[in-house]
Each structure stands twice: as C-alpha cells, then as structure tokens.
Amino acid sequence: MEANEFGPQGFPELKNDTFLRAAWGEETDYTPVWCMRQAGRYLPEFRETRAAQDFFSTCRSPEACCELTLQPLRRFPLDAAIIFSDILVVPQALGMDVTMVPGKGPSFPEPLREERDLERLRDPATVASELGYVFQAITLTRQRLAGRVPLIGFAGAPWTLMTYMVEGGGSSTMAQAKRWLYQRPQASHRLLHILTDALVPYLVGQVSAGAQALQLFESHAGHLGPQLFNKFALPYIRDVAKRVKVGLQEAGLAPVPMIIFAKDGHFALEELAQAGYEVVGLDWTVAPEKARDRVGKTVTLQGNLDPCALYASKEEIGQMVEQMLNDFGPQHYIANLGHGLYPDMDPEHVGAFVDAVHKHSRLLRQN
C-alpha cells in the first residue's frame, strides 16, 4: 500500500463516509443504513463461528470479534460496521461474575442486593485496562475493514447496566432495580456514578483503538417514567457524552459522532436531542414525522423499522422502507431497525431492507 492510503492513525483511508456525514448532519447522496445486531444469530456463518466457544470467551477473542463483525459486510452493502461485543463486559470488568445461559440470556450469580455490595466492585479507573481485548478487536477490525465503511464502538448506559447488576439478569418489570431507585436513591446514584466513571475511559479507549463513532444503549429506558428517567438516567447519559468529548480532546483525538439509543424512551425525546449526542436513535413505536417535529432540525435521527417487519415479503419490506424514508426525510437521517435483528430472521430479507433503503433514498433525492 502507498503511504497516502493510510489515515492519520495508520489505518486504511475511509472509502465510504456516508454514515459519518449523516451522523454529523452533513448532506449525503443517499441514506446510509446499518442494523443493530447485524452480527447475529440470524446468520448461519455467525452460528458456526460462535459454536466453538462460550459467549464471553468469544467477546474476549479479538480474532473472533473481528470475524463476526465483518460477516454481515460480506453479505450486505451496509454503510457501517459495529464491533461485536456485549454491554455486560463493563460489569464484568468491575469484578462481577456474568455468564450467558443458552436460551435464557445473561445471568449474574451474585447480583447487587444492598448498598454494601457496592464495596465488591473494582475501582472504575481500572476498567479500561481490563477491557484491552475490546480495544484489540476494534484495532484489528479497523485494519481488516480496509477503509470500506466506518466502525462503530458502543457501550450500555449506566441505568441499563445497573438493571442487570441488580436484577441478576433480564426482567420484565425491573422491579428490583426500581426498588433501589425508590428505597436507596443515594446508593443508586453512587452505583450510577461508578458506572459512568467506568464508561468514559472505556469509550475514549474505543476511539483511541480505532472506533469512528460511538453508540450508547439505554435499552431499559422504557421501564422508567419521565420523573425517574430525568433523575436516574438522563443526567448520566448527558455526563457520558460531555466527558467522552472532553476525554477525546485531552487525548488529542479527533471528535467522533455519538448516538444515543434509549429504547421506549419516547417521553424524553426532546431531552435526549439536547443531551450532547449528534444522533438520536428511535425504536419503532415512535412516528418519524412527530419525532422530527419534537427534536428539531439540527439532530440526526436513526431508526426505526419494526424488526418484525422483516418477516413480511420482500415487496412489502420495500414499501415499508419507502414510507419510512418519506416520513424521516432525506437528510439528517440514518436508516436502521427500531431494535436488534432477531435470530430467526431470513438474511435475504435483511438484504432486501438494505437494498430498499439505498434504492428509495436515491429516488427520493431525484424527485
């Protein structure tokens, strides 16, 4: 390779920056598209690669993470890659045991039950050094991507991580975690601060390793009403964005666009649009035109096709995509699903979704 084919960090020069341009609010020739959980069990090659080892061992193998991240890009002309990892590597790095139980999901054998359990957690300042395997995966993937599309890094937001740490796994009500918010507000804030202190260097470290954008997943926003959200989720979401931006500056790194995805957090759209993120991700329960009215023109929106729409015929997928693109409008927009892909989805229908976004968004701009 010629020297000029490498960017500032010695990575191959980026050939397709459409996703980054849309994230920054710049004009694009078509609408960029990627899918949450695009590296997932719906791909037979993913299941084959994953079969060899347990879930968190895979997360700790840069080679495996790189392979899984690249698989969907070999099949589909996606406009971004997202590193294969898991939000729960952060509680793990804080010293908590987490296992992935097949068919059940994540399980914490010893969840946080009372305030004194916070003493068990490691110093959040050490977390980034525990997560070197994620940074290695990002650097390796960025090299192997060869500048094809940008690479997204991610983490779970403090409240969502807290729910897993207190509940000990998934939950339909989050009653244990919410009990903390009502009965132990001080301890809750203490835990959320610890998580924020861990997340900031972790996200800065991802950019340092080669991530070109960052997404924060507040997957459990919907369990909080506006009051609890404004007290226990939003301040930390804001804090993460603010401190990561300062951290990048202090490390001499160029800024990267940041995406906040608060699933079922439609009651806080205005607040999220002003939380310091360039992009606000939407789930499928939000009407795009209404969201656009509420967040204004300056922020980029991402989303929000119902993942289950991919069970429809390819023709219907095309029609739904066309409607979605019309509703969002051509600029300040990144197409995605309103949540991650499900394991039983047909890869061909994922391809139909991606192709429909590219096709209809180009037609939209011509008319």
Tab-separated table of C-alpha atoms in Angstrom:
chain	number	residue	atom	x	y	z
A	1	MET	CA	0.000	0.000	0.000
A	2	GLU	CA	1.108	3.539	-0.701
A	3	ALA	CA	1.653	5.694	2.366
A	4	ASN	CA	-1.181	8.038	1.349
A	5	GLU	CA	-3.704	5.196	1.577
A	6	PHE	CA	-3.394	5.303	5.352
A	7	GLY	CA	-5.258	7.779	7.521
A	8	PRO	CA	-3.897	9.735	10.484
A	9	GLN	CA	-3.798	6.736	12.879
A	10	GLY	CA	-2.135	4.493	10.307
A	11	PHE	CA	-5.483	2.936	9.330
A	12	PRO	CA	-6.534	2.489	5.698
A	13	GLU	CA	-8.211	5.586	4.208
A	14	LEU	CA	-12.034	5.563	4.515
A	15	LYS	CA	-13.746	4.991	1.157
A	16	ASN	CA	-17.399	5.332	2.211
A	17	ASP	CA	-18.058	8.076	4.763
A	18	THR	CA	-21.819	8.401	4.112
A	19	PHE	CA	-22.755	7.174	7.587
A	20	LEU	CA	-20.350	9.612	9.290
A	21	ARG	CA	-21.532	12.520	7.148
A	22	ALA	CA	-25.170	11.815	8.034
A	23	ALA	CA	-24.243	11.477	11.718
A	24	TRP	CA	-22.561	14.901	11.655
A	25	GLY	CA	-25.630	16.392	9.946
A	26	GLU	CA	-23.937	16.885	6.568
A	27	GLU	CA	-25.657	16.283	3.219
A	28	THR	CA	-25.469	12.771	1.752
A	29	ASP	CA	-26.226	11.402	-1.726
A	30	TYR	CA	-28.328	8.581	-0.281
A	31	THR	CA	-29.467	7.410	3.146
A	32	PRO	CA	-26.874	5.281	4.942
A	33	VAL	CA	-28.086	2.111	6.649
A	34	TRP	CA	-26.856	-0.404	9.210
A	35	CYS	CA	-28.716	-2.798	11.545
A	36	MET	CA	-28.484	-3.232	15.264
A	37	ARG	CA	-27.322	-6.808	15.921
A	38	GLN	CA	-26.267	-7.128	12.257
A	39	ALA	CA	-23.589	-9.523	13.539
A	40	GLY	CA	-26.050	-12.007	14.994
A	41	ARG	CA	-27.519	-15.480	15.139
A	42	TYR	CA	-29.712	-14.928	12.050
A	43	LEU	CA	-26.523	-15.540	10.008
A	44	PRO	CA	-25.578	-19.226	9.645
A	45	GLU	CA	-21.890	-18.278	9.465
A	46	PHE	CA	-22.260	-16.433	12.796
A	47	ARG	CA	-23.740	-19.542	14.449
A	48	GLU	CA	-20.890	-21.622	13.031
A	49	THR	CA	-18.158	-19.253	14.303
A	50	ARG	CA	-19.848	-18.941	17.703
A	51	ALA	CA	-20.443	-22.702	18.170
A	52	ALA	CA	-16.784	-23.252	19.076
A	53	GLN	CA	-16.740	-21.343	22.405
A	54	ASP	CA	-18.948	-19.796	25.052
A	55	PHE	CA	-20.262	-16.268	24.613
A	56	PHE	CA	-17.879	-14.243	26.778
A	57	SER	CA	-14.839	-16.229	25.566
A	58	THR	CA	-15.847	-15.104	22.087
A	59	CYS	CA	-16.043	-11.497	23.329
A	60	ARG	CA	-12.508	-11.877	24.691
A	61	SER	CA	-11.104	-13.132	21.376
A	62	PRO	CA	-10.175	-10.198	19.094
A	63	GLU	CA	-9.891	-12.593	16.130
A	64	ALA	CA	-13.426	-13.985	16.696
A	65	CYS	CA	-14.932	-10.496	17.292
A	66	CYS	CA	-13.326	-9.242	14.105
A	67	GLU	CA	-14.643	-12.166	12.056
A	68	LEU	CA	-18.182	-11.781	13.470
A	69	THR	CA	-18.135	-8.013	12.852
A	70	LEU	CA	-17.134	-8.488	9.205
A	71	GLN	CA	-19.563	-11.318	8.342
A	72	PRO	CA	-22.631	-9.136	7.630
A	73	LEU	CA	-20.492	-6.836	5.445
A	74	ARG	CA	-19.583	-9.749	3.181
A	75	ARG	CA	-23.279	-10.318	2.556
A	76	PHE	CA	-24.804	-6.840	2.504
A	77	PRO	CA	-23.684	-3.369	1.315
A	78	LEU	CA	-24.087	-1.909	4.817
A	79	ASP	CA	-22.774	1.620	5.417
A	80	ALA	CA	-21.247	0.904	8.838
A	81	ALA	CA	-19.831	-1.950	10.889
A	82	ILE	CA	-20.414	-2.239	14.643
A	83	ILE	CA	-17.872	-4.114	16.726
A	84	PHE	CA	-19.073	-7.472	18.048
A	85	SER	CA	-19.063	-7.279	21.851
A	86	ASP	CA	-21.567	-7.008	24.699
A	87	ILE	CA	-22.660	-4.253	27.072
A	88	LEU	CA	-22.058	-6.588	30.045
A	89	VAL	CA	-18.273	-6.641	29.638
A	90	VAL	CA	-18.334	-3.462	31.786
A	91	PRO	CA	-19.953	-5.057	34.892
A	92	GLN	CA	-17.556	-7.978	34.321
A	93	ALA	CA	-14.579	-5.624	34.326
A	94	LEU	CA	-15.916	-4.135	37.576
A	95	GLY	CA	-15.480	-7.592	39.099
A	96	MET	CA	-18.956	-9.097	38.746
A	97	ASP	CA	-19.465	-12.665	37.523
A	98	VAL	CA	-21.632	-12.879	34.404
A	99	THR	CA	-22.460	-15.984	32.420
A	100	MET	CA	-24.511	-16.297	29.245
A	101	VAL	CA	-27.050	-19.086	29.722
A	102	PRO	CA	-28.116	-20.521	26.343
A	103	GLY	CA	-31.817	-19.906	25.772
A	104	LYS	CA	-32.080	-17.694	28.871
A	105	GLY	CA	-29.642	-14.829	28.385
A	106	PRO	CA	-27.185	-13.215	30.799
A	107	SER	CA	-27.063	-14.313	34.423
A	108	PHE	CA	-25.276	-12.768	37.424
A	109	PRO	CA	-24.923	-15.472	40.109
A	110	GLU	CA	-24.303	-12.807	42.768
A	111	PRO	CA	-26.270	-9.670	41.900
A	112	LEU	CA	-26.076	-6.456	43.947
A	113	ARG	CA	-28.598	-6.847	46.747
A	114	GLU	CA	-27.767	-3.982	49.108
A	115	GLU	CA	-25.600	-0.924	49.299
A	116	ARG	CA	-22.678	-2.699	50.969
A	117	ASP	CA	-22.407	-4.914	47.851
A	118	LEU	CA	-21.018	-1.865	46.046
A	119	GLU	CA	-17.801	-2.424	48.054
A	120	ARG	CA	-17.223	-5.570	45.954
A	121	LEU	CA	-16.880	-3.510	42.771
A	122	ARG	CA	-13.416	-2.712	41.464
A	123	ASP	CA	-12.161	0.846	41.062
A	124	PRO	CA	-13.800	2.134	37.834
A	125	ALA	CA	-10.437	3.666	36.845
A	126	THR	CA	-9.115	0.123	36.244
A	127	VAL	CA	-11.936	-0.923	33.905
A	128	ALA	CA	-10.374	0.250	30.641
A	129	SER	CA	-7.225	-1.774	31.367
A	130	GLU	CA	-9.423	-4.862	31.956
A	131	LEU	CA	-11.078	-4.368	28.568
A	132	GLY	CA	-7.971	-4.334	26.383
A	133	TYR	CA	-9.431	-7.255	24.434
A	134	VAL	CA	-12.209	-4.976	23.116
A	135	PHE	CA	-9.658	-2.372	22.031
A	136	GLN	CA	-7.602	-5.065	20.270
A	137	ALA	CA	-10.734	-6.308	18.480
A	138	ILE	CA	-11.507	-2.762	17.315
A	139	THR	CA	-7.975	-2.140	16.018
A	140	LEU	CA	-7.852	-5.486	14.209
A	141	THR	CA	-11.297	-4.955	12.669
A	142	ARG	CA	-10.466	-1.416	11.599
A	143	GLN	CA	-7.384	-2.762	9.772
A	144	ARG	CA	-9.293	-5.625	8.123
A	145	LEU	CA	-12.161	-3.356	7.082
A	146	ALA	CA	-9.583	-1.725	4.801
A	147	GLY	CA	-11.486	1.558	4.831
A	148	ARG	CA	-14.648	0.042	3.387
A	149	VAL	CA	-17.037	1.603	5.927
A	150	PRO	CA	-16.711	3.238	9.367
A	151	LEU	CA	-16.550	1.131	12.547
A	152	ILE	CA	-18.921	1.895	15.434
A	153	GLY	CA	-17.990	1.242	19.070
A	154	PHE	CA	-20.609	1.026	21.822
A	155	ALA	CA	-21.475	0.587	25.472
A	156	GLY	CA	-24.538	0.233	27.665
A	157	ALA	CA	-25.722	3.337	29.517
A	158	PRO	CA	-25.463	3.438	33.338
A	159	TRP	CA	-29.141	2.763	34.180
A	160	THR	CA	-29.331	-0.209	31.781
A	161	LEU	CA	-26.128	-1.709	33.238
A	162	MET	CA	-27.460	-1.122	36.753
A	163	THR	CA	-30.642	-3.097	35.948
A	164	TYR	CA	-28.616	-6.191	35.034
A	165	MET	CA	-26.325	-5.842	38.049
A	166	VAL	CA	-29.229	-5.558	40.493
A	167	GLU	CA	-31.754	-7.893	38.830
A	168	GLY	CA	-29.126	-10.548	38.135
A	169	GLY	CA	-30.308	-10.876	34.529
A	170	GLY	CA	-33.161	-9.833	32.286
A	171	SER	CA	-36.509	-8.870	33.851
A	172	SER	CA	-39.928	-7.912	32.533
A	173	THR	CA	-40.556	-5.332	35.267
A	174	MET	CA	-37.111	-4.259	36.570
A	175	ALA	CA	-38.816	-4.202	39.973
A	176	GLN	CA	-35.615	-4.927	41.939
A	177	ALA	CA	-33.641	-2.195	40.187
A	178	LYS	CA	-36.529	0.260	40.558
A	179	ARG	CA	-36.852	-0.676	44.234
A	180	TRP	CA	-33.272	0.637	44.566
A	181	LEU	CA	-34.259	3.929	42.938
A	182	TYR	CA	-37.160	4.418	45.365
A	183	GLN	CA	-35.670	2.937	48.544
A	184	ARG	CA	-31.961	3.633	48.070
A	185	PRO	CA	-31.668	6.743	45.913
A	186	GLN	CA	-28.223	7.610	47.347
A	187	ALA	CA	-26.824	4.133	46.742
A	188	SER	CA	-28.354	4.160	43.256
A	189	HIS	CA	-26.608	7.416	42.405
A	190	ARG	CA	-23.391	6.016	43.820
A	191	LEU	CA	-23.646	2.970	41.535
A	192	LEU	CA	-24.586	5.089	38.510
A	193	HIS	CA	-21.557	7.321	39.179
A	194	ILE	CA	-19.274	4.274	39.372
A	195	LEU	CA	-20.649	3.069	36.025
A	196	THR	CA	-20.225	6.496	34.413
A	197	ASP	CA	-16.637	6.668	35.692
A	198	ALA	CA	-16.013	3.263	34.080
A	199	LEU	CA	-17.763	4.063	30.781
A	200	VAL	CA	-15.948	7.307	29.967
A	201	PRO	CA	-12.393	5.895	29.668
A	202	TYR	CA	-13.812	2.747	28.041
A	203	LEU	CA	-15.469	4.772	25.257
A	204	VAL	CA	-12.461	7.074	24.815
A	205	GLY	CA	-10.310	3.927	24.641
A	206	GLN	CA	-12.521	2.542	21.871
A	207	VAL	CA	-11.935	5.668	19.786
A	208	SER	CA	-8.241	5.544	20.532
A	209	ALA	CA	-8.272	1.939	19.268
A	210	GLY	CA	-9.995	2.960	16.028
A	211	ALA	CA	-13.761	3.346	16.569
A	212	GLN	CA	-15.115	6.111	14.293
A	213	ALA	CA	-18.481	6.592	16.057
A	214	LEU	CA	-19.975	5.551	19.408
A	215	GLN	CA	-23.457	4.355	20.354
A	216	LEU	CA	-24.760	4.358	23.914
A	217	PHE	CA	-27.552	1.817	24.502
A	218	GLU	CA	-30.124	2.793	27.141
A	219	SER	CA	-32.087	-0.364	26.367
A	220	HIS	CA	-34.213	-0.235	29.509
A	221	ALA	CA	-35.328	3.401	29.351
A	222	GLY	CA	-38.952	2.297	28.952
A	223	HIS	CA	-39.141	0.921	32.496
A	224	LEU	CA	-38.691	4.434	33.864
A	225	GLY	CA	-41.338	7.125	33.620
A	226	PRO	CA	-40.323	10.733	32.904
A	227	GLN	CA	-39.587	11.517	36.586
A	228	LEU	CA	-37.293	8.578	37.272
A	229	PHE	CA	-35.678	8.908	33.845
A	230	ASN	CA	-34.868	12.586	34.429
A	231	LYS	CA	-33.405	11.782	37.825
A	232	PHE	CA	-31.535	8.491	37.320
A	233	ALA	CA	-30.878	8.050	33.587
A	234	LEU	CA	-30.675	11.362	31.750
A	235	PRO	CA	-28.026	13.073	33.948
A	236	TYR	CA	-25.654	10.136	33.365
A	237	ILE	CA	-26.427	9.939	29.639
A	238	ARG	CA	-25.507	13.646	29.424
A	239	ASP	CA	-22.454	13.183	31.579
A	240	VAL	CA	-21.108	10.347	29.410
A	241	ALA	CA	-21.345	12.468	26.238
A	242	LYS	CA	-19.800	15.534	27.840
A	243	ARG	CA	-16.941	13.682	29.498
A	244	VAL	CA	-16.158	11.481	26.474
A	245	LYS	CA	-15.870	14.608	24.300
A	246	VAL	CA	-13.512	16.227	26.805
A	247	GLY	CA	-11.573	12.961	27.092
A	248	LEU	CA	-11.088	12.724	23.335
A	249	GLN	CA	-9.833	16.304	23.250
A	250	GLU	CA	-7.427	15.694	26.123
A	251	ALA	CA	-6.111	12.556	24.395
A	252	GLY	CA	-5.506	14.559	21.206
A	253	LEU	CA	-8.124	12.506	19.321
A	254	ALA	CA	-10.488	13.928	16.699
A	255	PRO	CA	-14.144	14.098	17.784
A	256	VAL	CA	-16.438	11.261	16.706
A	257	PRO	CA	-20.226	11.406	16.359
A	258	MET	CA	-22.142	9.893	19.274
A	259	ILE	CA	-25.512	8.148	19.098
A	260	ILE	CA	-27.936	7.735	21.995
A	261	PHE	CA	-30.488	4.934	21.669
A	262	ALA	CA	-32.971	4.934	24.556
A	263	LYS	CA	-35.427	2.169	23.745
A	264	ASP	CA	-39.034	3.130	24.606
A	265	GLY	CA	-37.744	6.488	25.836
A	266	HIS	CA	-40.154	8.412	23.600
A	267	PHE	CA	-41.280	10.502	26.615
A	268	ALA	CA	-37.773	12.041	26.731
A	269	LEU	CA	-37.114	12.734	23.039
A	270	GLU	CA	-36.612	16.483	23.473
A	271	GLU	CA	-34.233	15.945	26.391
A	272	LEU	CA	-32.271	13.267	24.517
A	273	ALA	CA	-31.948	15.560	21.499
A	274	GLN	CA	-30.238	18.087	23.778
A	275	ALA	CA	-28.116	15.622	25.744
A	276	GLY	CA	-24.945	16.209	23.722
A	277	TYR	CA	-25.327	13.445	21.099
A	278	GLU	CA	-25.223	14.080	17.352
A	279	VAL	CA	-27.683	11.255	16.662
A	280	VAL	CA	-30.827	10.103	18.467
A	281	GLY	CA	-31.887	6.504	17.766
A	282	LEU	CA	-35.602	5.723	17.709
A	283	ASP	CA	-37.487	2.477	18.259
A	284	TRP	CA	-40.458	1.518	16.066
A	285	THR	CA	-43.112	2.868	18.472
A	286	VAL	CA	-42.290	6.482	17.513
A	287	ALA	CA	-43.797	8.136	14.426
A	288	PRO	CA	-40.885	9.629	12.423
A	289	GLU	CA	-42.621	12.907	11.495
A	290	LYS	CA	-43.636	13.522	15.098
A	291	ALA	CA	-40.113	12.744	16.287
A	292	ARG	CA	-38.693	15.186	13.727
A	293	ASP	CA	-41.085	17.904	14.918
A	294	ARG	CA	-40.054	17.299	18.509
A	295	VAL	CA	-36.264	17.153	18.132
A	296	GLY	CA	-35.878	19.932	15.571
A	297	LYS	CA	-33.668	20.122	12.516
A	298	THR	CA	-30.178	20.048	13.996
A	299	VAL	CA	-30.025	16.490	15.333
A	300	THR	CA	-29.743	13.396	13.106
A	301	LEU	CA	-32.320	10.655	13.670
A	302	GLN	CA	-31.611	6.926	13.357
A	303	GLY	CA	-34.114	4.067	13.002
A	304	ASN	CA	-36.741	2.806	13.177
A	305	LEU	CA	-38.335	-0.025	11.162
A	306	ASP	CA	-40.006	-2.650	13.359
A	307	PRO	CA	-37.559	-5.593	13.204
A	308	CYS	CA	-40.564	-7.899	12.783
A	309	ALA	CA	-41.370	-6.108	9.508
A	310	LEU	CA	-38.572	-8.278	8.096
A	311	TYR	CA	-40.943	-11.259	8.402
A	312	ALA	CA	-43.015	-9.652	5.614
A	313	SER	CA	-42.412	-10.300	1.910
A	314	LYS	CA	-39.515	-8.529	0.204
A	315	GLU	CA	-42.024	-6.466	-1.761
A	316	GLU	CA	-43.762	-5.301	1.418
A	317	ILE	CA	-40.383	-4.559	3.035
A	318	GLY	CA	-39.672	-2.270	0.053
A	319	GLN	CA	-42.987	-0.464	0.545
A	320	MET	CA	-42.463	-0.015	4.292
A	321	VAL	CA	-38.938	1.302	3.724
A	322	GLU	CA	-40.238	3.771	1.147
A	323	GLN	CA	-42.846	5.032	3.627
A	324	MET	CA	-40.231	5.281	6.398
A	325	LEU	CA	-37.817	7.260	4.208
A	326	ASN	CA	-40.603	9.627	3.168
A	327	ASP	CA	-41.535	10.168	6.809
A	328	PHE	CA	-37.981	10.864	8.009
A	329	GLY	CA	-36.978	12.970	5.003
A	330	PRO	CA	-33.749	12.701	3.030
A	331	GLN	CA	-31.193	14.453	5.258
A	332	HIS	CA	-30.107	14.228	8.912
A	333	TYR	CA	-31.109	10.597	8.842
A	334	ILE	CA	-29.552	7.124	9.203
A	335	ALA	CA	-31.781	4.140	8.427
A	336	ASN	CA	-31.838	1.265	10.890
A	337	LEU	CA	-34.278	-1.021	12.647
A	338	GLY	CA	-36.065	0.092	15.810
A	339	HIS	CA	-34.253	-2.656	17.744
A	340	GLY	CA	-31.844	-5.512	17.009
A	341	LEU	CA	-32.342	-8.315	14.471
A	342	TYR	CA	-33.923	-11.498	15.851
A	343	PRO	CA	-32.241	-14.913	15.470
A	344	ASP	CA	-34.966	-16.421	13.258
A	345	MET	CA	-34.862	-13.715	10.579
A	346	ASP	CA	-34.094	-14.528	6.958
A	347	PRO	CA	-30.782	-12.982	5.832
A	348	GLU	CA	-32.325	-12.417	2.379
A	349	HIS	CA	-34.935	-10.155	3.941
A	350	VAL	CA	-32.207	-8.205	5.736
A	351	GLY	CA	-30.586	-7.762	2.307
A	352	ALA	CA	-33.913	-6.592	0.878
A	353	PHE	CA	-34.137	-3.971	3.660
A	354	VAL	CA	-30.618	-2.644	2.998
A	355	ASP	CA	-31.139	-2.542	-0.782
A	356	ALA	CA	-34.523	-0.835	-0.431
A	357	VAL	CA	-33.003	1.948	1.693
A	358	HIS	CA	-30.309	2.624	-0.907
A	359	LYS	CA	-32.697	2.454	-3.853
A	360	HIS	CA	-35.578	4.524	-2.464
A	361	SER	CA	-33.360	7.142	-0.831
A	362	ARG	CA	-31.695	7.836	-4.184
A	363	LEU	CA	-35.091	8.080	-5.907
A	364	LEU	CA	-36.355	10.398	-3.171
A	365	ARG	CA	-33.496	12.799	-3.801
A	366	GLN	CA	-34.196	12.857	-7.543
A	367	ASN	CA	-37.825	13.845	-7.076
